[in-house]
Amino acid sequence: MLELFRNASDPVAIRIVGVGGAGGNVVDRIQLDGLPGVETAVLNTDSQALGASVAQRKLQIGEGVTRGLGAGGDPELGYQAVEESVEEVRELLAGAGVVFLCTGLGGGTGSGAGPMVAHCAKEHGAFVVVFATLPFSFEGKRRQMQAQEALDAIRERADLVVCFENDRMGGDVGTAVQEAFAAVDRLISRSVRSVAALVRRPGLIRAGVQELRTVLRGRDARCLFGFGSATGPNRAHEALEMALKSPLMERGKVLSGTFDVLVNVSGGPDLALREVEVLMNELNRHIEDHTRVHFSLATDSALGADLEVVIIGAAGQEPVRHSSAAQTLPAVAAPAVPAREPAPHPPRNSEDALSEPMPPAQFAADEPVAPSDSAEEIRRRAREEREARLAAARNRTGGGSRKEAKQEQMQFEPLARGRFEKSEPTVVDGQDLDVPTFLRRKV
Amino acid sequence: MSTERIVVGLEIGTSKVCAVVASLRREGEIKILGVGQAPSRGVRKSEIVDFETASKCVREALVDAEEKSDVEIRGVFLAVSGGHIKSFNNRGIVTIPEDRGEIYEEDFEDVQAAAREVTIPPENSFLLSLVQHYYVDGQDGVLNPVGMMGRKLEADFHIIHGVSTRIKNSLRCLAELDIEVEDVVFSPVAAAQVVFDQAQKNLGGLMIDMGGGTTGYVLYADGAMKRSGCLSVGGDHITNDISLGLRIPMARAERLKVEEGSVAIHEVLPGEMILLKDETGFAGREIERAMLNNIVHCRVRETLELVRKDIGDDRLIDFLGAGVFLTGGGSLMHGMDGLVQEIFGHPVQLTHKPTVSGVTSAFDDPQLSTAIGLTKYAHATQEQKPEGWLKRLLPRIRLFGR
Ligand SMILES: Nc1nc2c(ncn2[C@@H]2O[C@H](COP(=O)(O)OP(=O)(O)OP(=O)(O)O)[C@@H](O)[C@H]2O)c(=O)[nH]1
Ligand SMILES: Nc1ncnc2c1ncn2[C@@H]1O[C@H](COP(=O)(O)OP(=O)(O)O)[C@@H](O)[C@H]1O
Ligand SMILES: [Mg+2]
Ligand SMILES: [Mg+2]
């Protein structure tokens, strides 16, 4: 891991690990879509499912307890399975700087083994991002409870949790279940790709991670994820439209309740600043004044004539004060023992409790938990992070151009003055009247 | 004064430069000989920001006016405006020497000088001191005190001043074109001369001139100018708001504003859409009319409320017998009268409606009222003082003095 942050211009080794049937399917999807420079692995109790997977590495767990037949929807069994094979799991995760763990929560293997896999990855010192799905409501309350419990356990261990609520993935009532799952897989594959790009971008790894954390913070926040890509003269506009139409964006409406969003725009070498401007101006319509846009721009010749937009955020979170200290320093060492009490188990038999609507999907970033990190280690990381930021800042201003990829940070100005940008401001009673009235009055 | 005199009123507006050539006859009759115009560039919020570009526009407008009127322009009455221009009311008092006891012409100058004995910022110059009322030995209602017997002459003045260097910017522009500036007039004051007749000034009236970059106003009560001012917000702000709010280029926002914009937010049907005509990129995009009107409404309401606040005195507004008069390009915005009536509580007259003064057709264009008003102003001041007190004012501005 430290290797990773010291030599920031090296691409980061990302290991994508799928746990359980759903996780395996997602990893297969990623493998089939092709994501260069990542290692894929699947891990399951179900030997048949493993046999069908196209992942680079496969690991069967808990042969003793499940006989290769799966955990049958019982997380207890899933947990026993991973305990049985914990050495192989550790071995599978060894040496990965960043682990992306994909799993479908609600069944036996993903829910029972997932938290332990996250734990092992963390033990190795990896940066752990979990992409998890919560079951459809038609799958029943039991699965939902199991999923929720597993999610809480995963949160204790992972650095970031990107959580998708199947119900919100936009499948029509008439959609066949297999089709609905396939759609979810595609979306997750897409989001894995974007987060990978953010994490891997040379020079600004930690900045990207830090921003992801800010953007995704909050236990009860709902996930926002939008992706769009387009070519042609109007590609900026079209790509954004597409991103805003992504099922998890609720047509951009959700953005209005968001305090931080991360927007990444990538394009080939001909990506023009004007296009970015168009895009950001348009995006501004969907967010409120208080929303901070963490904007990153990347040029990647592999994209050719494509322009890609990724929007990541969380709705329904608490505002956060953006002090510079909070921005540049990593979170204080989390105690080895989880500070948070496990959520009290709802009374399983009570009809009332069970009929309560599920909380919306969560796309949450918890404080990093680094069980093996000493205070010294954390301080050193903070220092390195600052240095990385400084270096990045120098690159931005000093024209030290990189060949392969370039990333810039921009603070988007939500209160635009437009035509009056350069003229003497009209200030009356402390208000800049050049800023549109409707923006100042928030109508 | 000869029977006919030709004057030129020039407004270097934010949207257009406009020169009106008029012949002045006795009996206050004005005949417009020609109107020259050019789109304005290099002007923001009624002030020149790009000298060279603005000069070209001024030249263009003057050449146009010369062609249309067949008059060679040597001098102009120039309108100036901008948020830096301020006004206040002050009383001047002079004691008449005991041995004299009669009020002479020269006492006027002294009383005006006395009224100007106030601190204005050192970088400012006086633009205008206008007598509101005279008092002789404390008695008001005196129209012309010359020749009256008295010990004490007092006069209330409306005094307008602005930052010298900014006023000089416009002057320099004309100096380079070798055009003499006969007088400098605060734009809303000029416009008010064509908007109001004497009866309306007596009844009390408020004129609001919403131009491209500024909104000027003048309030008359009891036949005297009581308030005047300028806010650096105008039609351009509406356009800018639309451009930012709907994500369309300024030029399209301007067209949309003029063609479809309205401050009436209650007339919109739910879900009513406007189809933006095709140009590059945004082919056939639809926008909600409610959104457009809302953007416009917010800006115009705020601007009018700021004007009301700037006037300050609610009683002045309550007693406007002649109501509110709207002029300038911004007055063409659909639904303006309703909103103005709501905010000021008076019936509204739009100067482009032929009800105001059926003088000539050129009067019907509210965008010309400042330039035409200048010629009327010229007429009035020439009548009063054939030599023109502007001759004294101008060197002062040039020398930074007061
Ligand atoms: N995205 C996606 N989600 C799936 C798929 N199949 C199932 N799920 C979801 O994932 C949850 C867990 O299902 P599985 O992954 O099959 O369960 P498991 O983790 O293998 O556990 P066991 O079935 O006990 O072996 C389900 O409740 C579904 O909501 C799939 O193919 N794609
Ligand atoms: N029909 C209309 N509806 C709304 N606004 C208009 C209309 N016609 C002109 N305008 C606006 O009036 C302003 C120009 O007014 P004008 O009095 O000529 O300004 P200036 O004196 O500053 O050059 C511009 O902002 C223009 O958009
Ligand atoms: Mg399974
Ligand atoms: Mg004007």
PDB file of C-alpha atoms in Angstrom, chain B residues 1-2 5 24-28 77 105 108-109 112 128-132 134 143-146 157 183 185 189 193 198 201 220 223-225 375-390 392:
ATOM      1  CA  MET B   1     -31.920  83.840 -29.565  1.00  0.00           C
ATOM      2  CA  SER B   2     -32.471  83.202 -33.226  1.00  0.00           C
ATOM      3  CA  ARG B   5     -31.460  76.571 -33.434  1.00  0.00           C
ATOM      4  CA  LEU B  24     -35.645  74.192 -31.590  1.00  0.00           C
ATOM      5  CA  ARG B  25     -38.174  76.853 -32.307  1.00  0.00           C
ATOM      6  CA  ARG B  26     -39.727  79.347 -30.027  1.00  0.00           C
ATOM      7  CA  GLU B  27     -42.762  78.296 -28.093  1.00  0.00           C
ATOM      8  CA  GLY B  28     -41.033  75.133 -27.004  1.00  0.00           C
ATOM      9  CA  PHE B  77     -25.595  67.649 -25.457  1.00  0.00           C
ATOM     10  CA  GLU B 105     -29.701  88.160 -10.024  1.00  0.00           C
ATOM     11  CA  PHE B 108     -28.827  83.252  -7.158  1.00  0.00           C
ATOM     12  CA  GLU B 109     -25.277  82.248  -7.725  1.00  0.00           C
ATOM     13  CA  GLN B 112     -26.433  77.953  -5.206  1.00  0.00           C
ATOM     14  CA  LEU B 128     -26.342  69.644 -11.775  1.00  0.00           C
ATOM     15  CA  SER B 129     -27.885  71.875  -9.142  1.00  0.00           C
ATOM     16  CA  LEU B 130     -31.523  72.394  -9.774  1.00  0.00           C
ATOM     17  CA  VAL B 131     -33.611  74.821  -7.811  1.00  0.00           C
ATOM     18  CA  GLN B 132     -36.647  73.265  -6.237  1.00  0.00           C
ATOM     19  CA  TYR B 134     -37.244  79.665  -3.178  1.00  0.00           C
ATOM     20  CA  LEU B 143     -41.570  81.634  -8.042  1.00  0.00           C
ATOM     21  CA  ASN B 144     -39.127  84.311  -9.005  1.00  0.00           C
ATOM     22  CA  PRO B 145     -37.625  86.311  -6.194  1.00  0.00           C
ATOM     23  CA  VAL B 146     -35.672  88.743  -8.362  1.00  0.00           C
ATOM     24  CA  PHE B 157     -31.589  72.469  -4.527  1.00  0.00           C
ATOM     25  CA  ASP B 183     -23.524  70.317 -21.741  1.00  0.00           C
ATOM     26  CA  VAL B 185     -26.734  65.884 -18.407  1.00  0.00           C
ATOM     27  CA  VAL B 189     -32.911  63.865 -15.965  1.00  0.00           C
ATOM     28  CA  GLN B 193     -37.891  66.133 -19.865  1.00  0.00           C
ATOM     29  CA  GLN B 198     -45.165  70.563 -16.627  1.00  0.00           C
ATOM     30  CA  LYS B 201     -44.330  67.503 -12.748  1.00  0.00           C
ATOM     31  CA  TYR B 220     -40.918  65.111  -9.390  1.00  0.00           C
ATOM     32  CA  GLY B 223     -43.166  70.793  -9.941  1.00  0.00           C
ATOM     33  CA  ALA B 224     -39.650  70.224  -8.625  1.00  0.00           C
ATOM     34  CA  MET B 225     -37.169  67.410  -8.988  1.00  0.00           C
ATOM     35  CA  THR B 375     -32.825  68.296 -26.954  1.00  0.00           C
ATOM     36  CA  LYS B 376     -35.734  69.368 -24.790  1.00  0.00           C
ATOM     37  CA  TYR B 377     -33.371  70.002 -21.942  1.00  0.00           C
ATOM     38  CA  ALA B 378     -31.235  72.087 -24.269  1.00  0.00           C
ATOM     39  CA  HIS B 379     -34.260  74.021 -25.252  1.00  0.00           C
ATOM     40  CA  ALA B 380     -35.270  74.738 -21.663  1.00  0.00           C
ATOM     41  CA  THR B 381     -31.833  75.780 -20.492  1.00  0.00           C
ATOM     42  CA  GLN B 382     -31.188  77.888 -23.556  1.00  0.00           C
ATOM     43  CA  GLU B 383     -34.359  79.763 -22.924  1.00  0.00           C
ATOM     44  CA  GLN B 384     -33.400  80.424 -19.358  1.00  0.00           C
ATOM     45  CA  LYS B 385     -29.817  81.348 -19.869  1.00  0.00           C
ATOM     46  CA  PRO B 386     -28.828  82.170 -23.391  1.00  0.00           C
ATOM     47  CA  GLU B 387     -25.149  81.859 -22.645  1.00  0.00           C
ATOM     48  CA  GLY B 388     -25.569  78.582 -20.914  1.00  0.00           C
ATOM     49  CA  TRP B 389     -24.235  77.857 -17.496  1.00  0.00           C
ATOM     50  CA  LEU B 390     -22.712  74.734 -18.959  1.00  0.00           C
ATOM     51  CA  ARG B 392     -18.968  77.302 -16.436  1.00  0.00           C
TER      52      ARG B 392
END
